[in-house]
PDB file of C-alpha atoms in Angstrom:
ATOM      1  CA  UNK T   3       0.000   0.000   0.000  1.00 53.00           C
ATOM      2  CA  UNK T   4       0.834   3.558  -0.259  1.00 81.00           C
ATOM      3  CA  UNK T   5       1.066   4.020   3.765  1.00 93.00           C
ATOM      4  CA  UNK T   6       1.408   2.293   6.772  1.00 96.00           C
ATOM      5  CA  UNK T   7      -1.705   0.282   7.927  1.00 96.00           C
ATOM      6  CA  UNK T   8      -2.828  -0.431  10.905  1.00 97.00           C
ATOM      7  CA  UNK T   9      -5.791  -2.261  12.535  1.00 97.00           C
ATOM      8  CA  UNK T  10      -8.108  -2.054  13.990  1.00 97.00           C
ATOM      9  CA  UNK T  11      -8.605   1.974  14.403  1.00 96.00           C
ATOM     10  CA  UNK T  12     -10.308   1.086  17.702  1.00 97.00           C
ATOM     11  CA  UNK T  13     -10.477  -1.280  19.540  1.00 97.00           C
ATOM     12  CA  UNK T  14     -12.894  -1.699  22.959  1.00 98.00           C
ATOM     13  CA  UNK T  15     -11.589  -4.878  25.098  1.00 97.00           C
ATOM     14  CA  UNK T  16     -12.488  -6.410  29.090  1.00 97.00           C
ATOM     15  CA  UNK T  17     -10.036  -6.239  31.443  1.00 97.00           C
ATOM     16  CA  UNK T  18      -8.223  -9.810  31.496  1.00 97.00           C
ATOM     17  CA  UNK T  19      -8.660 -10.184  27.458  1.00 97.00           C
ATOM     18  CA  UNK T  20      -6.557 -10.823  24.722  1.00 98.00           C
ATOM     19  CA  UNK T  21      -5.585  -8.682  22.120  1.00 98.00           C
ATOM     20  CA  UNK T  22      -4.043  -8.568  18.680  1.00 98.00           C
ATOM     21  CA  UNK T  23      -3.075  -4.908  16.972  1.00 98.00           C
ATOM     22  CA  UNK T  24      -1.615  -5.376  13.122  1.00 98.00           C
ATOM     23  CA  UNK T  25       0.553  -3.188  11.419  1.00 98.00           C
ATOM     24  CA  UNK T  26       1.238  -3.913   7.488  1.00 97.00           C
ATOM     25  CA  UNK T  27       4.293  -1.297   7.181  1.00 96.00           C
ATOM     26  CA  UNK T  28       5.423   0.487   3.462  1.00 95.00           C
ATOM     27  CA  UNK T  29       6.102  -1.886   0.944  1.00 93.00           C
ATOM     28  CA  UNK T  30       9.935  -2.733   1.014  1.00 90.00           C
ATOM     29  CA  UNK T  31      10.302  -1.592   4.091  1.00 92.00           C
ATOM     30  CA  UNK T  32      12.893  -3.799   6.659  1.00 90.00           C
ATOM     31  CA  UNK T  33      12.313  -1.731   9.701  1.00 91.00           C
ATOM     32  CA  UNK T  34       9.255  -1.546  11.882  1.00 95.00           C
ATOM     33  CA  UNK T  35       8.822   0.219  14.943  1.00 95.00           C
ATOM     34  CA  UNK T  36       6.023  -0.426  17.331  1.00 97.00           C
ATOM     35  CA  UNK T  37       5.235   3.193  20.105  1.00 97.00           C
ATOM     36  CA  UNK T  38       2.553   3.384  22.349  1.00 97.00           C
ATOM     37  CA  UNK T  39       0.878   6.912  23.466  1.00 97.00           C
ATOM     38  CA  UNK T  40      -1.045   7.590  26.102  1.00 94.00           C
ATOM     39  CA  UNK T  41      -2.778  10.742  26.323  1.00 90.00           C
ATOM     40  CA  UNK T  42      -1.575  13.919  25.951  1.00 88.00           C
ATOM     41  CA  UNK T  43       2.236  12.581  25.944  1.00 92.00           C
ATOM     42  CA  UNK T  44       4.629  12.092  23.224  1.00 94.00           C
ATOM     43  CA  UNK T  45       5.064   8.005  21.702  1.00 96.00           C
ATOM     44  CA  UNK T  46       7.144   6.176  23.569  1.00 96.00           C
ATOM     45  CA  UNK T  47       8.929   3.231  22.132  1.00 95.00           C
ATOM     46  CA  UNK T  48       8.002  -0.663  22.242  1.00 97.00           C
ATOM     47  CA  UNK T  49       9.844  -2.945  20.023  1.00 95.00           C
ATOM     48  CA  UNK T  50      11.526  -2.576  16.865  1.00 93.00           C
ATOM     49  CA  UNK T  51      11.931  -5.227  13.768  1.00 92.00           C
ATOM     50  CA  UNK T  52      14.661  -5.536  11.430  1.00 89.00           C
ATOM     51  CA  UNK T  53      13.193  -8.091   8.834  1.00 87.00           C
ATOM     52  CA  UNK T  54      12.063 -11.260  10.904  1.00 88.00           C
ATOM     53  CA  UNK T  55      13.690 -10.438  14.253  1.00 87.00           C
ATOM     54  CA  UNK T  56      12.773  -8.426  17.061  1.00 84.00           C
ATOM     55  CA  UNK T  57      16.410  -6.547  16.795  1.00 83.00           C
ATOM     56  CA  UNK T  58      15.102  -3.983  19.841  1.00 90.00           C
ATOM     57  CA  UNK T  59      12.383  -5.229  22.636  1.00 92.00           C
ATOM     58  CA  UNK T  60      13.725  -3.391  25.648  1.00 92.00           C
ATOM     59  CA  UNK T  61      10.704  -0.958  25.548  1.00 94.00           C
ATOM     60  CA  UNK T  62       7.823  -3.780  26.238  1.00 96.00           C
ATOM     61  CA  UNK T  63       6.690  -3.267  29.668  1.00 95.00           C
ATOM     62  CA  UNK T  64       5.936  -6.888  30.996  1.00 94.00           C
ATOM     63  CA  UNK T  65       5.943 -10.046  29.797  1.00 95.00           C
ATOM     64  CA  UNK T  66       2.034  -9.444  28.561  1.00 97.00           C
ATOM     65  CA  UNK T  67       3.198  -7.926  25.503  1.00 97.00           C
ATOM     66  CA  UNK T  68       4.718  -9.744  22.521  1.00 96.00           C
ATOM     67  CA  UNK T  69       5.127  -8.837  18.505  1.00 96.00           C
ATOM     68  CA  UNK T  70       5.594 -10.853  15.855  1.00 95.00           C
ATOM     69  CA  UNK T  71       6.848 -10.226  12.298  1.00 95.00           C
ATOM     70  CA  UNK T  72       6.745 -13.630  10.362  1.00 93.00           C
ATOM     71  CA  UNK T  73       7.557 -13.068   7.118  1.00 91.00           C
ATOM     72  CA  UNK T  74       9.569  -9.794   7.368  1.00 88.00           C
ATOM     73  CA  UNK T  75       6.215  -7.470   6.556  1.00 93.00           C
ATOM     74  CA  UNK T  76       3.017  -7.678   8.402  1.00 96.00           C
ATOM     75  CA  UNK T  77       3.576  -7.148  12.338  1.00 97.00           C
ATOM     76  CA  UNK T  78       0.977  -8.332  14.876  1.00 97.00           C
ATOM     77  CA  UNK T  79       1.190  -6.609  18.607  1.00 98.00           C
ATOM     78  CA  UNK T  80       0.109  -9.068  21.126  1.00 97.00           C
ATOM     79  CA  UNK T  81      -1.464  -7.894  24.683  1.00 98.00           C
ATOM     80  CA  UNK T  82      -2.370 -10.617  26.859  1.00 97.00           C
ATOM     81  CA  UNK T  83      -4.210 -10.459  30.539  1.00 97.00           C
ATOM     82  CA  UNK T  84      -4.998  -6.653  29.285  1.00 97.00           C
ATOM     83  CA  UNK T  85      -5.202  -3.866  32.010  1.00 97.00           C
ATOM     84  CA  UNK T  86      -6.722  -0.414  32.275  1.00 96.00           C
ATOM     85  CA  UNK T  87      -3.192   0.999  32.389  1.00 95.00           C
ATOM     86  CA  UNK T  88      -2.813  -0.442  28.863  1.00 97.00           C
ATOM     87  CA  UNK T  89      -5.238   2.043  27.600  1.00 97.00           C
ATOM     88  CA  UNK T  90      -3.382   3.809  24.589  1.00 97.00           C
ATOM     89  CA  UNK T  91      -2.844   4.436  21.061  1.00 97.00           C
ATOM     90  CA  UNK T  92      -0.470   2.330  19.996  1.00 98.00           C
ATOM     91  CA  UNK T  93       1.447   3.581  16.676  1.00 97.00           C
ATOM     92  CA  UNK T  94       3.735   1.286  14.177  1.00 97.00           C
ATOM     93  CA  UNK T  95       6.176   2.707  12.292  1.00 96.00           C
ATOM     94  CA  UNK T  96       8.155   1.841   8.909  1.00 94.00           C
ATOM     95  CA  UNK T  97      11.559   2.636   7.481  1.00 91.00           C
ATOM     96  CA  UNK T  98      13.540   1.782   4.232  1.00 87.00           C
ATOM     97  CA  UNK T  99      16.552   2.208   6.553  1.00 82.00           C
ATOM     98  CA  UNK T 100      17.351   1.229  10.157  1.00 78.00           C
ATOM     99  CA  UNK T 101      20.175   3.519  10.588  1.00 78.00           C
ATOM    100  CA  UNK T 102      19.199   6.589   8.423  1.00 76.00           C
ATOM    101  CA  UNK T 103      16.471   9.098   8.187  1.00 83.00           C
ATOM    102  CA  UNK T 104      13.147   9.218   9.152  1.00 88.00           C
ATOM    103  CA  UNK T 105      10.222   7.104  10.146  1.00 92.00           C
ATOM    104  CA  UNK T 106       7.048   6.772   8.288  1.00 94.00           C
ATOM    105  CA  UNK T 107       3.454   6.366  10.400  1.00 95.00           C
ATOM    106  CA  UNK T 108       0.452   4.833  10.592  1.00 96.00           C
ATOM    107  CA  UNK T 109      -2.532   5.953  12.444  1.00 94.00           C
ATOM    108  CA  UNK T 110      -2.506   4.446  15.294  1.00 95.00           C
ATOM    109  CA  UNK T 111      -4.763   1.588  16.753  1.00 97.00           C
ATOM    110  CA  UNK T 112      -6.682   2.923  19.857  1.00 97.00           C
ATOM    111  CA  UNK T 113      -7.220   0.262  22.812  1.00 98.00           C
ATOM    112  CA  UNK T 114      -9.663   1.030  25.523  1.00 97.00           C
ATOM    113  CA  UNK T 115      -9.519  -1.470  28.177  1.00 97.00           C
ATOM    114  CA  UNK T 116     -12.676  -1.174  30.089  1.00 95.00           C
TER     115      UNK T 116
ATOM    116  CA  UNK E  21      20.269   8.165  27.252  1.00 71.00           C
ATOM    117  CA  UNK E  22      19.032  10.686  24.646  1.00 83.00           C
ATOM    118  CA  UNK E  23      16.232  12.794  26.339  1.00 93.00           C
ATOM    119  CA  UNK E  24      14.484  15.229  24.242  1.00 96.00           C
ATOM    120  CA  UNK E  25      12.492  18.381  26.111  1.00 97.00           C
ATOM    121  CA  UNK E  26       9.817  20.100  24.897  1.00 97.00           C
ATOM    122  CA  UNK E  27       9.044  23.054  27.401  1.00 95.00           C
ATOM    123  CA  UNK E  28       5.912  25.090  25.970  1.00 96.00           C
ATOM    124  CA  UNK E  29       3.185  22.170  26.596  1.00 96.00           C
ATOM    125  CA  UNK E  30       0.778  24.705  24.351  1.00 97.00           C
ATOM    126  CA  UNK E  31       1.018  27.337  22.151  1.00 97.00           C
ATOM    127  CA  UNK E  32      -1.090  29.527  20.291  1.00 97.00           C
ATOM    128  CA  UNK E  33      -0.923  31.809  17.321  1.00 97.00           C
ATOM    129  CA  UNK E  34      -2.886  34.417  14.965  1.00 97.00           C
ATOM    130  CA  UNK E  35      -3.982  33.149  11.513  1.00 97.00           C
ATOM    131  CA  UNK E  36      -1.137  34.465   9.125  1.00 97.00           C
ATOM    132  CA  UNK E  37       1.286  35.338  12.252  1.00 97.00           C
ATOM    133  CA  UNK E  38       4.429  33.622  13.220  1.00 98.00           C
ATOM    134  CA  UNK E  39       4.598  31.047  15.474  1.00 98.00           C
ATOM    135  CA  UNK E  40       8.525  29.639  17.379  1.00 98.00           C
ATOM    136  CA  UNK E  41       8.357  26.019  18.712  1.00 98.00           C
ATOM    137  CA  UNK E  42      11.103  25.391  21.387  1.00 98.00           C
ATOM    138  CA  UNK E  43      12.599  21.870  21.958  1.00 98.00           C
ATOM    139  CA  UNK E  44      16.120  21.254  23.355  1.00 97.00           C
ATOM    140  CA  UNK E  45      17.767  17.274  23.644  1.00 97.00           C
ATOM    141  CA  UNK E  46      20.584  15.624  25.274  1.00 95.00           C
ATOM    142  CA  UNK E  47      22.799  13.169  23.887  1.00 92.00           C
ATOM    143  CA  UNK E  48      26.266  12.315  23.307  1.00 89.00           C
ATOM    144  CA  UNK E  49      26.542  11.200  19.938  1.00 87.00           C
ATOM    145  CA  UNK E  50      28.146  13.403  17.715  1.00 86.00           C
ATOM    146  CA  UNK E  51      26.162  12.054  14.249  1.00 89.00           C
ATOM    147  CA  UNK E  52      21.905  12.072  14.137  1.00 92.00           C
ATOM    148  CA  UNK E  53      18.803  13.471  12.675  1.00 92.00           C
ATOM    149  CA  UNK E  54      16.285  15.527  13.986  1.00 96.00           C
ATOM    150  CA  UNK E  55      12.872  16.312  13.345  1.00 96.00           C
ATOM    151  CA  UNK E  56       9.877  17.952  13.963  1.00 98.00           C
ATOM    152  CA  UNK E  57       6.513  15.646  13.738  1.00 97.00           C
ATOM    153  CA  UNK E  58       2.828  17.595  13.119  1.00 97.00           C
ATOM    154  CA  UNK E  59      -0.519  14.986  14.731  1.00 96.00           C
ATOM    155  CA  UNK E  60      -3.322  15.875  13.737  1.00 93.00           C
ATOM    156  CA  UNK E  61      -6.449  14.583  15.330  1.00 87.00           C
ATOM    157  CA  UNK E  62      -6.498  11.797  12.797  1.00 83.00           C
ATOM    158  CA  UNK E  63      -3.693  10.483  15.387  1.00 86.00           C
ATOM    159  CA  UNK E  64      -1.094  10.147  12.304  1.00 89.00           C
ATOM    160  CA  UNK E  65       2.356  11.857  12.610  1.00 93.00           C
ATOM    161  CA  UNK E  66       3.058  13.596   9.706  1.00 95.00           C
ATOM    162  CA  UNK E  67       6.803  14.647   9.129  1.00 96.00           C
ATOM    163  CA  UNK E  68       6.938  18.591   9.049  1.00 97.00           C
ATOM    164  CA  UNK E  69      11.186  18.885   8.779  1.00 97.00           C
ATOM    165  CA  UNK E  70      14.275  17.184   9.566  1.00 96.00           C
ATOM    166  CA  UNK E  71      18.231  18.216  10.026  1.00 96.00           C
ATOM    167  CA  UNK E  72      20.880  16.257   9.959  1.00 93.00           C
ATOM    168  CA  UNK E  73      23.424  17.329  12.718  1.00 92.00           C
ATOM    169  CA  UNK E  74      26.388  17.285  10.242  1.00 91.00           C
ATOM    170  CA  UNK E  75      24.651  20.127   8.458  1.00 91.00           C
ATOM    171  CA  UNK E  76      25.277  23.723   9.412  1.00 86.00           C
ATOM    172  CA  UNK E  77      22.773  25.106   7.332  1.00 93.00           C
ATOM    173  CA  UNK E  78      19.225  25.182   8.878  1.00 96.00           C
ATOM    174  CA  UNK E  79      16.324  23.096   7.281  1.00 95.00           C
ATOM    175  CA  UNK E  80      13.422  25.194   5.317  1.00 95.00           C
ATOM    176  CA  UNK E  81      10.489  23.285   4.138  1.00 94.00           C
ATOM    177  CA  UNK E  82       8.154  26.019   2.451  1.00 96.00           C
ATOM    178  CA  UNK E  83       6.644  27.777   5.397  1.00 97.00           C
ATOM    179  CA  UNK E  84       9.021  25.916   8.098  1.00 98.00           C
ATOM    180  CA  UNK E  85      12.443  26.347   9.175  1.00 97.00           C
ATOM    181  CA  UNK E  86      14.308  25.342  11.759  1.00 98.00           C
ATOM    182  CA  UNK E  87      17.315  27.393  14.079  1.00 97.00           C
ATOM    183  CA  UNK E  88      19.548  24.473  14.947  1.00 97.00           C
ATOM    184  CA  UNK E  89      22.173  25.220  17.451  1.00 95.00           C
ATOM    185  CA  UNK E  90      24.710  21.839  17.773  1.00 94.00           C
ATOM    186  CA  UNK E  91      26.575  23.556  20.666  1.00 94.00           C
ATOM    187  CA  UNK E  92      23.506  24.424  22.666  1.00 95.00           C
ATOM    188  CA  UNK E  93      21.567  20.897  22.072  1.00 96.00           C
ATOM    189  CA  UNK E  94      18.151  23.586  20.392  1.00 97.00           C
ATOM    190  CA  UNK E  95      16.412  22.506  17.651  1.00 97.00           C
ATOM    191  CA  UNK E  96      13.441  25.114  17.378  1.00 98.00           C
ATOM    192  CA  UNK E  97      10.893  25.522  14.786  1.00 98.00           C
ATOM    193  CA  UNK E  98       9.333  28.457  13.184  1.00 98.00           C
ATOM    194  CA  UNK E  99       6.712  28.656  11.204  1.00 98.00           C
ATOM    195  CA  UNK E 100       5.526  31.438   9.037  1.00 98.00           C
ATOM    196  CA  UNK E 101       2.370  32.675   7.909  1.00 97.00           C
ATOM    197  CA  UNK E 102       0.151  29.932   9.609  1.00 97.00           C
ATOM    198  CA  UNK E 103      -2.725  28.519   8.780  1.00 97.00           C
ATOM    199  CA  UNK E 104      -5.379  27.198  10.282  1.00 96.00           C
ATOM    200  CA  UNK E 105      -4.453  23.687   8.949  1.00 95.00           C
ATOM    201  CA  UNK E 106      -1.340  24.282  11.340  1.00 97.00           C
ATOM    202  CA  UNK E 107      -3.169  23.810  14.695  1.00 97.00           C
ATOM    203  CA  UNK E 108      -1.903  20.517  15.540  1.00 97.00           C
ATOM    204  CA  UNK E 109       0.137  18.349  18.027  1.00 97.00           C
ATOM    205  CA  UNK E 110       3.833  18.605  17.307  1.00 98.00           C
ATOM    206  CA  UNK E 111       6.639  16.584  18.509  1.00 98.00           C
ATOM    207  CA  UNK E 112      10.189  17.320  18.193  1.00 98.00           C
ATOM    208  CA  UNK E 113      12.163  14.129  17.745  1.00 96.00           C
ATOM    209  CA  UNK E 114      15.588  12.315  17.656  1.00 94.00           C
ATOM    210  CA  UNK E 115      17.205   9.849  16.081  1.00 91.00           C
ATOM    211  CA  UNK E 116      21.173   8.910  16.177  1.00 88.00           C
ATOM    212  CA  UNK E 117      22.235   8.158  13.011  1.00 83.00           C
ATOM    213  CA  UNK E 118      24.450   4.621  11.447  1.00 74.00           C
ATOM    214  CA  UNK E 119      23.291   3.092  14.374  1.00 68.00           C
ATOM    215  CA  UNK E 120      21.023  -0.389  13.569  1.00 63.00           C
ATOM    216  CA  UNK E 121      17.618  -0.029  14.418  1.00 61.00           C
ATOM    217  CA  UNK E 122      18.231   3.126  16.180  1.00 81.00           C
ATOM    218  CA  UNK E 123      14.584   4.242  17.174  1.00 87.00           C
ATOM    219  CA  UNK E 124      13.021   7.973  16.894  1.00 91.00           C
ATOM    220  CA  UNK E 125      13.006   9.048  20.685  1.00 93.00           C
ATOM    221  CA  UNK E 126      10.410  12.027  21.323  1.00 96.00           C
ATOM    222  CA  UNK E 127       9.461  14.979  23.003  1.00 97.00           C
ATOM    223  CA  UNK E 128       6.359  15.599  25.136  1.00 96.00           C
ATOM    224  CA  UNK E 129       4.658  17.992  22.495  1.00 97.00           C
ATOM    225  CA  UNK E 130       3.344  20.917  22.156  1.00 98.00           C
ATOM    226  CA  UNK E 131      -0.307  22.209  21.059  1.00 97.00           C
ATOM    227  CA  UNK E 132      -0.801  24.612  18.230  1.00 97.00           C
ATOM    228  CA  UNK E 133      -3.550  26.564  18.073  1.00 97.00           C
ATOM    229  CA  UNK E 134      -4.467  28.752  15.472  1.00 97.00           C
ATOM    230  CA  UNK E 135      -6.751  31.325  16.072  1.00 96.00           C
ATOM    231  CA  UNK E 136      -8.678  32.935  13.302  1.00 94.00           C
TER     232      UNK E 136
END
């Protein structure tokens, strides 16, 4: 696709459930960045990708999240045992480089966690 | 750690006035990028401008520009004439450069509003 894609847009879950966010970055893209935002605050990072491989995970906050990138394209965000404090907007990212210039953004998957 | 501040949480402006955004950052690499992000309500940062550190001359996209002062870790941005399409969140952000996987680190933001 032209952009970065993400889904859902929003997403309204019970604390305790299971969720999956997907991010389908710029075609021929090897580096993918997943941020979370909270409200009002600038993205913090999550996890970055460099092909297949989680190159970067020291921003996950537990062991309830996990991301997967299978094939080197398509990412999928994983949130188990969800909380309130998970509530966010959680933003991927793409790049045609992992060590030059800028990154390239979707908008955003909102979780509620109710 | 990089940190990057951004100290005016909001900001507002005239329709057709000029506008400064301040940010300052700390690091201790010598070699990285810059940049100043615009999100809109549609949640989707939008790059406004970037600088690469190695570059003395200041970054001018149409009606933004950028002072850049290396020595005094400030990357501010100005922008001229502005519309109301300006009101926005914007982030000022940093990146070190030639280093793999090296991931955009960001400011808190600050607010535009344009006022009519």
């Amino acid at each position: 696709g032209a952009g970065v894609s993400q889904t859902p847009s929003n997403k309204v879950t019970e604390k305790g459930k299971y969720v999956e966010l997907r991010c389908d970055p710029i075609s021929g893209h090897t580096a993918l960045y997943w941020y979370r935002q909270s409200l009002g605050q600038g993205p913090e990072f999550l996890i970055y990708f460099q092909g297949t491989g989680a190159a970067d995970d020291s921003g996950l906050p537990n062991d309830r999240f996990f991301a997967v990138r299978p094939e080197g394209s398509v990412s999928t965000l994983k949130i188990q045992r969800t909380e309130r404090g998970d509530s966010a907007v959680y933003l991927c990212a793409s790049s045609p480089s992992p060590t030059a210039g800028e990154l390239f953004f979707g908008e955003g998957s909102r979780l509620t966690v109710l | 750690a990089q940190t990057v501040t951004q100290s005016q949480p909001e900001m507002s402006v005239q329709e057709a006035e000029t506008v400064t955004l301040s940010c300052t950052y700390d690091t201790s690499e010598s070699d990285y990028y810059l940049f100043w992000y615009k999100q809109p309500p549609s949640r989707q940062m939008i790059l406004v401008i970037r600088q690469e550190a190695y570059k003395q001359q200041n970054a001018t996209e149409n009606r933004f520009s950028v002072n850049f002062q290396k020595a005094a870790k400030s990357f501010s941005l100005k922008i001229s004439d502005s519309q109301l399409g300006d009101a926005a969140m914007y982030f000022c952000a940093y990146r070190a450069r030639g280093t793999s996987g090296s991931r955009l680190t960001f400011g808190e933001g600050t607010q535009l509003t344009v006022n009519p």
